[in-house]
XYZ file of N, CA and C in Angstrom:
678
model
N 108.893 113.963 107.115
C 109.789 113.376 105.953
C 110.200 111.974 106.146
N 110.214 111.593 105.036
C 110.256 109.894 104.907
C 111.617 108.841 105.698
N 111.942 108.445 106.559
C 112.611 107.482 107.275
C 113.178 106.461 106.425
N 114.496 106.414 106.457
C 114.849 105.409 105.596
C 115.545 104.575 106.977
N 115.684 103.532 106.776
C 116.428 102.479 107.742
C 116.969 101.733 106.325
N 118.253 101.718 106.845
C 119.381 101.680 106.093
C 120.505 100.846 106.864
N 121.210 99.717 105.934
C 122.760 98.951 106.110
C 123.253 99.330 104.871
N 124.675 99.189 104.870
C 125.344 99.352 103.427
C 125.249 97.867 102.774
N 124.277 97.223 102.353
C 124.406 96.132 101.832
C 123.587 96.435 100.572
N 123.267 95.179 99.677
C 122.595 95.546 98.660
C 121.649 95.768 97.868
N 120.991 95.476 99.133
C 118.750 95.288 99.059
C 118.849 97.071 99.370
N 119.024 97.599 101.035
C 119.544 98.729 101.032
C 119.955 99.821 100.275
N 121.485 99.392 98.776
C 121.651 100.658 98.669
C 120.651 100.695 97.150
N 119.636 99.717 96.676
C 119.040 100.167 95.334
C 117.648 101.017 96.339
N 117.824 101.396 97.212
C 116.489 102.422 98.098
C 117.506 103.978 98.012
N 118.165 103.214 98.356
C 119.611 104.859 98.530
C 119.794 105.094 97.771
N 120.035 104.468 96.299
C 119.832 104.730 94.734
C 118.209 105.482 94.152
N 117.631 104.944 94.689
C 116.169 105.560 94.400
C 116.451 106.882 94.413
N 116.119 107.004 96.082
C 115.915 108.618 96.710
C 116.773 109.446 96.349
N 118.137 108.782 95.727
C 118.911 109.709 95.625
C 118.705 110.519 94.021
N 118.413 109.707 92.932
C 117.788 110.108 91.762
C 116.527 110.329 91.955
N 115.427 110.171 92.532
C 114.074 111.015 92.755
C 114.401 112.447 93.422
N 115.725 112.379 94.280
C 115.965 114.202 94.605
C 114.291 113.729 96.354
N 113.930 112.912 96.605
C 112.866 113.125 97.998
C 113.672 113.111 98.733
N 113.414 113.999 99.610
C 114.149 114.002 101.701
C 114.063 113.009 102.065
N 114.504 112.734 102.662
C 114.721 111.403 103.808
C 115.639 111.631 104.994
N 114.990 110.833 106.239
C 116.231 110.726 107.681
C 116.743 109.775 107.360
N 117.925 109.464 107.257
C 118.190 108.259 107.776
C 118.651 107.601 108.417
N 118.200 106.476 108.978
C 118.712 105.364 110.202
C 119.472 104.864 110.061
N 120.481 104.724 110.480
C 120.709 103.438 110.307
C 120.619 102.071 111.160
N 121.050 100.684 110.590
C 120.516 99.942 111.438
C 121.946 99.003 111.313
N 122.131 99.063 112.593
C 123.552 97.761 111.939
C 123.276 96.363 112.830
N 123.546 95.952 111.461
C 122.582 94.598 111.359
C 123.665 93.447 112.352
N 124.797 93.768 111.567
C 125.721 92.820 112.268
C 126.352 93.082 113.802
N 125.841 93.800 114.368
C 125.702 94.165 115.696
C 123.830 93.427 116.210
N 123.180 93.106 115.358
C 121.969 92.870 116.394
C 121.053 93.708 115.524
N 121.094 94.914 115.566
C 120.045 96.245 115.910
C 118.599 96.082 114.682
N 118.373 94.864 114.150
C 117.323 94.315 113.191
C 116.588 93.747 113.768
N 117.157 92.861 115.024
C 116.302 92.192 115.886
C 115.304 93.262 117.021
N 115.784 94.250 117.480
C 114.857 95.352 117.967
C 113.601 95.413 118.251
N 112.714 95.035 119.332
C 111.697 95.448 118.606
C 110.927 96.409 117.826
N 111.238 97.521 118.441
C 111.136 98.893 117.772
C 111.480 98.690 116.183
N 112.435 97.833 116.062
C 112.324 97.830 114.574
C 112.077 96.534 113.895
N 111.832 95.695 114.169
C 110.756 94.457 114.278
C 108.943 95.572 113.549
N 108.614 96.576 114.242
C 107.757 97.132 114.929
C 107.289 97.672 112.597
N 108.521 98.110 112.455
C 108.832 98.894 110.675
C 108.814 97.118 110.322
N 109.742 96.553 110.151
C 110.042 95.485 109.530
C 109.985 94.434 110.119
N 109.053 93.532 109.905
C 108.322 91.977 110.658
C 109.482 91.017 110.345
N 109.875 90.829 109.369
C 111.085 90.102 108.904
C 112.805 90.692 109.517
N 112.475 91.711 110.699
C 113.914 91.949 110.462
C 115.055 92.143 109.849
N 114.879 92.577 108.563
C 115.671 92.689 107.338
C 115.259 94.270 107.256
N 116.424 95.169 106.863
C 116.962 96.097 105.633
C 116.822 95.630 104.653
N 116.016 96.582 103.529
C 115.528 98.120 103.656
C 113.955 98.298 104.191
N 113.518 98.976 105.077
C 112.717 99.750 105.459
C 112.352 101.072 105.172
N 110.909 102.003 105.066
C 110.706 102.500 105.303
C 109.375 102.903 105.510
N 109.396 104.373 106.186
C 108.108 104.988 107.151
C 107.926 106.288 106.136
N 106.035 106.575 106.229
C 106.179 107.575 104.607
C 104.801 107.552 105.147
N 104.740 108.891 105.787
C 103.047 109.416 106.106
C 102.334 108.346 106.852
N 102.777 107.779 107.830
C 102.568 107.142 109.020
C 102.099 105.601 108.524
N 102.704 105.315 107.006
C 103.086 103.616 106.332
C 104.322 102.986 107.164
N 104.109 101.795 106.849
C 105.436 101.153 106.950
C 105.398 100.060 105.138
N 106.599 100.514 105.059
C 107.213 99.914 103.541
C 108.355 98.911 104.137
N 108.232 97.549 104.057
C 109.769 96.996 103.863
C 109.867 95.808 102.802
N 110.884 95.612 102.496
C 110.998 94.932 101.446
C 112.052 95.478 100.557
N 112.615 95.879 99.475
C 113.303 96.883 97.981
C 112.764 96.860 97.728
N 111.982 95.676 97.169
C 111.681 95.689 95.828
C 109.716 96.239 96.226
N 109.432 95.901 97.030
C 108.143 96.566 97.735
C 108.443 98.330 97.450
N 109.213 98.241 98.144
C 109.587 100.112 98.717
C 109.996 100.744 97.219
N 110.760 99.855 96.326
C 110.812 100.505 95.136
C 109.369 100.719 94.502
N 108.427 100.189 94.631
C 107.177 99.731 93.637
C 106.635 101.007 94.058
N 106.692 100.628 95.693
C 105.164 102.176 96.156
C 106.144 103.506 96.189
N 107.132 103.058 96.425
C 107.674 105.306 96.167
C 107.490 105.264 94.766
N 108.059 104.925 93.782
C 107.885 105.171 92.214
C 106.118 105.312 91.687
N 105.398 104.538 92.259
C 103.859 104.422 92.185
C 103.221 106.101 93.194
N 104.163 105.954 94.409
C 103.770 107.449 94.769
C 103.935 108.925 94.355
N 104.699 108.278 93.210
C 105.852 109.817 92.911
C 105.725 109.892 91.212
N 105.353 108.395 90.832
C 105.615 108.655 89.133
C 106.825 108.529 88.062
N 108.176 108.719 89.443
C 109.469 108.880 89.125
C 110.103 107.524 89.207
N 110.747 107.099 87.827
C 110.812 105.755 87.526
C 110.239 104.691 87.563
N 109.134 105.176 87.355
C 108.014 103.884 87.164
C 108.325 102.738 86.234
N 108.254 103.880 84.746
C 108.201 102.932 83.734
C 106.995 103.617 82.911
N 106.708 103.047 81.550
C 105.236 103.104 81.346
C 104.296 102.387 81.434
N 102.312 103.017 81.525
C 102.204 102.135 81.970
C 101.848 100.973 80.935
N 101.842 101.615 79.279
C 101.434 99.852 78.543
C 103.207 98.849 78.760
N 103.854 99.459 79.513
C 104.928 97.655 80.230
C 105.003 97.887 81.459
N 103.894 97.922 82.552
C 104.085 97.353 83.572
C 103.786 95.785 83.704
N 103.378 94.958 82.397
C 103.424 93.449 82.591
C 104.938 93.119 82.889
N 105.725 94.309 81.613
C 106.764 93.296 81.857
C 107.604 94.046 83.119
N 107.431 94.865 83.678
C 108.355 96.266 84.385
C 107.747 94.328 85.931
N 106.709 94.618 85.954
C 106.655 93.674 86.915
C 106.974 92.234 87.095
N 107.465 91.924 85.779
C 107.534 90.471 85.567
C 109.620 90.340 86.489
N 110.228 91.618 85.392
C 111.689 91.689 85.661
C 112.116 92.154 87.391
N 111.035 92.602 87.882
C 111.025 93.178 89.280
C 110.900 92.036 89.869
N 110.416 90.781 89.851
C 110.273 89.742 90.358
C 110.672 88.728 90.283
N 111.090 88.679 88.735
C 112.587 87.489 88.469
C 113.528 88.422 89.489
N 113.966 89.537 89.735
C 114.932 90.111 90.270
C 115.407 89.904 91.765
N 113.156 89.703 92.204
C 113.801 90.237 93.644
C 114.146 88.331 94.245
N 113.685 87.492 93.277
C 112.696 86.407 93.839
C 114.230 85.159 93.211
N 114.648 85.290 92.079
C 115.900 84.678 91.616
C 117.299 85.583 91.549
N 117.493 86.189 91.019
C 119.164 87.049 90.910
C 119.463 87.280 92.289
N 118.569 88.371 93.330
C 118.968 88.382 94.475
C 119.213 87.532 95.813
N 118.245 86.810 95.145
C 118.319 85.235 96.495
C 119.716 84.528 96.109
N 119.314 83.504 94.961
C 120.907 83.018 94.562
C 121.948 83.882 94.948
N 122.332 85.081 94.396
C 123.854 85.977 94.696
C 123.629 85.831 95.952
N 122.850 86.409 97.074
C 122.980 85.999 98.310
C 123.298 85.226 99.033
N 123.408 83.765 98.608
C 123.336 82.295 99.265
C 124.720 82.285 98.619
N 125.294 82.018 97.200
C 126.299 82.598 96.761
C 127.065 82.991 97.487
N 127.205 84.486 97.759
C 127.875 84.655 98.794
C 128.149 84.131 100.229
N 127.391 83.986 100.746
C 127.533 83.521 101.837
C 128.053 82.305 101.933
N 127.775 80.901 101.025
C 127.973 80.046 101.026
C 129.831 79.980 100.591
N 130.256 80.790 99.936
C 131.836 81.289 99.245
C 132.819 82.055 100.115
N 131.972 82.581 101.085
C 132.623 83.790 101.586
C 132.335 83.459 103.474
N 131.081 83.171 103.844
C 130.777 83.767 105.116
C 130.186 82.090 105.766
N 130.060 81.232 104.960
C 129.192 79.882 106.280
C 130.661 79.360 106.761
N 130.589 78.777 108.271
C 131.919 78.177 109.058
C 132.783 76.632 108.300
N 131.482 76.271 107.321
C 131.982 74.722 106.468
C 131.943 75.142 105.006
N 133.184 74.918 104.720
C 133.070 75.102 103.042
C 132.042 73.517 102.347
N 131.154 73.734 101.775
C 130.242 72.602 101.066
C 130.218 72.751 99.722
N 131.269 72.027 98.974
C 131.072 71.663 97.831
C 129.461 71.821 97.101
N 129.020 70.946 97.190
C 127.737 71.165 96.596
C 126.935 72.325 97.141
N 126.977 72.969 97.738
C 126.436 74.428 97.967
C 126.374 75.501 97.200
N 128.211 75.128 97.313
C 128.702 76.186 96.864
C 128.512 76.285 95.267
N 128.634 74.870 95.048
C 128.247 75.208 93.065
C 126.576 75.062 92.809
N 126.132 74.744 93.631
C 124.641 74.943 93.411
C 123.657 76.757 93.604
N 124.226 77.284 94.014
C 124.214 78.521 94.421
C 125.389 79.022 93.911
N 125.539 79.022 92.853
C 127.016 80.173 92.185
C 126.208 79.570 90.991
N 126.181 78.206 90.414
C 125.592 77.690 89.196
C 124.131 78.752 88.489
N 123.217 78.618 90.288
C 122.410 79.624 90.005
C 122.078 80.606 89.555
N 123.208 81.558 90.076
C 123.659 82.941 90.109
C 124.018 83.018 88.786
N 124.375 82.253 88.087
C 125.549 82.713 86.827
C 124.332 82.254 86.032
N 123.408 81.560 85.970
C 122.585 81.246 85.417
C 121.294 82.605 85.496
N 121.117 82.994 86.798
C 120.229 84.426 86.747
C 120.811 85.542 85.608
N 122.068 85.216 85.190
C 123.031 86.231 84.898
C 122.896 86.293 83.554
N 123.050 84.969 83.374
C 122.881 84.573 81.784
C 121.546 85.283 81.078
N 120.505 84.850 82.259
C 119.331 85.819 81.660
C 119.186 86.694 81.627
N 119.733 87.477 82.459
C 119.661 89.295 82.256
C 121.029 89.568 80.871
N 121.715 88.584 80.681
C 123.117 88.944 79.778
C 121.815 88.927 78.174
N 121.668 87.878 78.054
C 120.622 87.596 76.809
C 119.638 89.067 76.274
N 118.830 89.365 77.516
C 117.810 89.985 77.470
C 118.116 91.427 77.402
N 119.854 91.559 77.262
C 120.437 93.192 77.430
C 120.495 93.126 75.601
N 120.690 92.220 75.174
C 121.581 92.898 74.183
C 120.385 93.558 72.616
N 121.644 94.496 72.928
C 121.080 95.808 71.866
C 119.893 96.563 72.960
N 119.709 96.646 74.233
C 119.379 97.507 75.348
C 120.190 98.540 76.019
N 119.493 99.498 75.886
C 120.793 100.381 76.764
C 119.476 99.557 78.764
N 118.422 100.167 78.836
C 117.475 99.995 80.301
C 116.466 98.409 80.500
N 116.664 97.435 81.217
C 116.152 96.823 81.169
C 114.362 96.824 80.613
N 114.438 97.113 80.869
C 112.310 97.686 80.942
C 112.338 98.880 79.937
N 111.476 98.974 78.650
C 111.489 99.873 77.602
C 113.097 100.602 77.281
N 112.653 101.583 77.222
C 113.775 102.116 76.447
C 114.113 103.483 77.652
N 113.319 103.293 78.971
C 114.357 104.445 80.057
C 114.375 103.979 81.299
N 115.474 104.434 81.825
C 115.873 103.987 82.821
C 114.665 103.880 84.071
N 114.880 103.054 84.788
C 113.488 102.988 85.861
C 113.904 101.904 86.976
N 113.411 101.554 88.240
C 113.092 100.864 89.652
C 113.954 99.069 88.702
N 113.425 99.493 87.566
C 114.123 97.742 87.196
C 115.341 97.704 87.324
N 116.274 98.981 86.429
C 117.731 99.362 86.633
C 118.570 99.010 88.059
N 117.478 99.951 88.821
C 118.050 100.296 90.112
C 118.043 99.104 90.773
N 117.027 98.312 90.571
C 116.377 96.475 91.379
C 118.079 95.809 91.037
N 118.311 95.705 89.937
C 119.891 95.261 89.177
C 120.725 95.569 89.663
N 121.158 97.076 89.471
C 122.121 97.743 90.256
C 122.850 97.328 91.520
N 121.912 97.483 92.294
C 121.843 96.668 93.805
C 123.012 95.612 94.145
N 122.707 94.415 93.154
C 123.245 93.069 93.357
C 124.002 93.200 92.324
N 124.082 93.147 91.469
C 125.246 93.753 90.313
C 125.905 94.306 90.536
N 126.286 95.312 91.761
C 127.633 95.991 91.822
C 128.223 94.953 92.306
N 127.618 94.226 93.115
C 129.187 92.596 94.579
C 128.420 91.601 92.836
N 129.015 91.601 91.559
C 129.277 90.902 90.690
C 130.424 89.850 91.621
N 131.369 90.195 91.553
C 133.009 89.979 91.888
C 133.031 89.366 93.423
N 132.021 89.488 94.196
C 131.652 88.563 95.500
C 130.527 87.478 95.002
N 129.864 87.692 94.230
C 128.882 86.690 94.253
C 129.873 85.888 92.839
N 130.008 85.834 91.708
C 130.626 85.145 90.992
C 132.618 84.912 90.447
N 132.639 85.633 91.492
C 134.500 85.647 91.343
C 134.939 85.479 90.075
N 136.250 85.619 89.941
C 136.943 85.729 89.061
C 137.255 86.909 88.765
N 136.030 87.376 87.623
C 136.708 88.332 86.495
C 134.920 89.308 86.870
N 134.902 88.830 87.455
C 133.059 89.402 87.559
C 132.087 89.058 86.252
N 132.034 90.601 86.165
C 131.085 90.400 84.462
C 131.935 90.661 83.138
N 133.486 89.982 83.241
C 133.863 89.771 82.163
C 133.310 88.892 81.139
N 132.848 87.635 81.845
C 131.992 87.135 80.556
C 130.315 87.731 80.493
N 130.384 88.485 80.688
C 128.828 89.248 80.922
C 128.884 90.590 80.048
N 129.387 90.486 78.266
C 129.684 91.698 77.701
C 128.380 92.988 77.484
N 127.485 92.365 77.744
C 125.487 93.106 77.493
C 125.798 93.926 78.916
N 125.597 93.366 80.254
C 125.560 93.486 81.440
C 126.263 94.671 81.564
N 128.046 94.046 81.890
C 129.096 95.184 81.838
C 128.818 96.309 81.411
N 128.401 96.556 79.510
C 128.061 97.812 79.327
C 126.959 98.604 79.650
N 125.884 97.909 80.282
C 124.806 98.111 80.563
C 125.075 98.788 82.556
N 126.113 97.869 83.360
C 126.320 98.473 84.418
C 126.954 99.842 84.216
N 128.168 99.758 83.656
C 128.826 100.789 83.196
C 128.192 102.002 83.120
N 126.487 101.914 82.400
C 125.812 103.396 82.141
C 125.190 103.566 83.487
N 124.619 102.602 84.051
C 123.795 102.940 85.236
C 124.637 103.184 86.898
N 125.941 102.792 86.608
C 127.047 102.862 87.613
C 127.794 104.232 87.370
N 128.122 105.616 85.773
C 127.924 106.278 85.985
C 127.435 107.665 86.613
N 125.970 107.118 86.759
C 125.025 108.636 86.982
C 125.698 108.979 88.393
N 125.438 110.541 88.213
C 125.680 110.989 89.463
C 125.011 110.790 90.525
N 124.368 109.995 90.930
C 123.359 110.060 91.683
C 123.886 108.701 92.845
N 124.217 107.854 91.816
C 125.776 106.712 92.362
C 126.506 107.241 93.347
N 127.110 107.609 93.172
C 127.930 108.416 93.633
C 127.503 109.009 94.847
N 126.373 109.536 95.208
C 125.709 109.994 96.173
C 125.103 109.253 96.860
N 124.741 107.549 96.190
C 124.201 106.702 97.162
C 125.217 106.433 97.630
N 126.466 105.973 97.073
C 127.121 104.950 97.327
C 127.932 105.985 99.125
N 128.084 107.650 99.335
C 128.339 108.616 100.598
C 127.366 108.688 101.335
N 126.237 108.083 101.195
C 125.525 108.508 102.086
C 125.223 108.077 103.440
N 125.889 107.209 103.989
C 126.484 106.536 105.101
C 128.283 106.952 105.651
N 128.636 108.180 104.762
C 129.849 108.939 105.054
C 130.159 108.918 106.323
N 129.457 109.033 107.425
C 129.848 109.364 109.083
C 128.813 109.001 109.501
N 128.520 107.364 109.188
C 128.200 106.598 109.887
C 128.849 105.617 110.053
N 129.997 104.700 111.052
C 130.565 104.065 111.390
C 129.837 102.331 111.822
N 129.621 101.595 110.555
C 128.795 100.445 111.107
C 130.079 99.175 111.517
N 129.702 98.307 112.215
C 130.631 97.307 112.648
C 130.980 96.706 111.124
N 131.915 96.211 111.239
C 132.596 96.004 110.215
C 133.453 93.932 110.018
N 133.769 93.838 111.455
C 134.999 92.827 111.903
C 133.348 91.473 111.866
N 133.887 90.028 110.750
C 132.373 89.367 110.853
C 133.102 88.554 111.748
N 132.762 88.551 113.178
C 133.294 87.791 114.132
C 132.595 86.533 114.798
N 131.899 86.245 116.262
C 130.831 85.179 116.514
C 129.659 86.145 116.859
N 129.834 87.529 117.449
C 128.651 88.600 117.702
C 128.322 88.996 116.548
N 128.681 89.126 115.037
C 128.660 89.158 113.471
C 127.569 87.924 113.556
N 128.223 86.958 113.148
C 127.707 86.222 113.098
C 126.317 85.246 113.895
N 125.939 85.604 115.143
C 124.810 86.115 115.978
C 123.955 86.584 115.011
N 124.384 87.222 114.809
C 123.520 88.926 114.426
C 122.831 88.910 113.100
N 123.544 88.223 111.901
C 123.157 87.749 110.995
C 122.212 86.477 110.641
N 122.865 85.914 111.364
C 122.602 84.021 111.139
C 122.052 83.332 112.597
N 121.116 83.861 113.689
C 120.416 83.388 114.745
C 119.765 82.610 115.261
N 119.505 81.722 113.658
C 119.276 80.818 113.518
C 120.193 79.352 113.944
N 121.280 79.689 113.426
C 122.349 78.686 113.446
C 123.118 78.659 114.818
N 122.007 79.517 115.633
C 123.250 79.413 116.757
C 122.256 79.112 117.940
N 120.322 79.341 117.707
C 119.492 78.589 118.422
C 119.216 76.898 118.652
N 119.225 77.199 119.498
C 119.212 75.477 120.316
C 117.604 74.900 120.470
N 117.346 74.545 119.976
C 115.745 73.776 120.455
C 115.399 72.124 120.775
N 114.745 72.014 121.285
C 114.979 70.519 122.298
C 113.726 70.099 121.147
């Protein structure tokens, strides 16, 4: 059975949603990143970058949410998009993986988690996150889905981070992005979303962002190098 290494953060939630949409059986393995469990040798053997999500399937490891979505959709043929739209699919997946996701994460970090409020960093990452939202807002004019005319892994990949629009953008979240707001409401109403949100209902993850959590999440900030 597929093993799914999970924490309740945007990138693993993408995989939770895919698995629930596809109806694939899996074993959920929690990785409490605020306790530093992502740094164990056992987990690094599966995810060398020390990040969730990761999966093990048929003796193979796959890490990084975009790689997992591509691998599972190609293996199963589910939610992969149409063959003739492959170039469009790859383009939007990479846009989300290298742009919207990272800049959203940095916007959240510098606005909510950084030990010092650095105006330049806050402005830089917030404005870039907003710019990526604007690209998607323009693209979604008159569209129901990101690629083509059917729901796909592109929508799942975007949902994971846009679900956190309030934390990323502040203010009223998606209020300034009516096309994205409409799209998100449609995705968010899918039954699989509720199932994905509840897959960890019996798991107690650490929630206090204290020094232990900061050291676990950002060890490079504490390592002393001579």
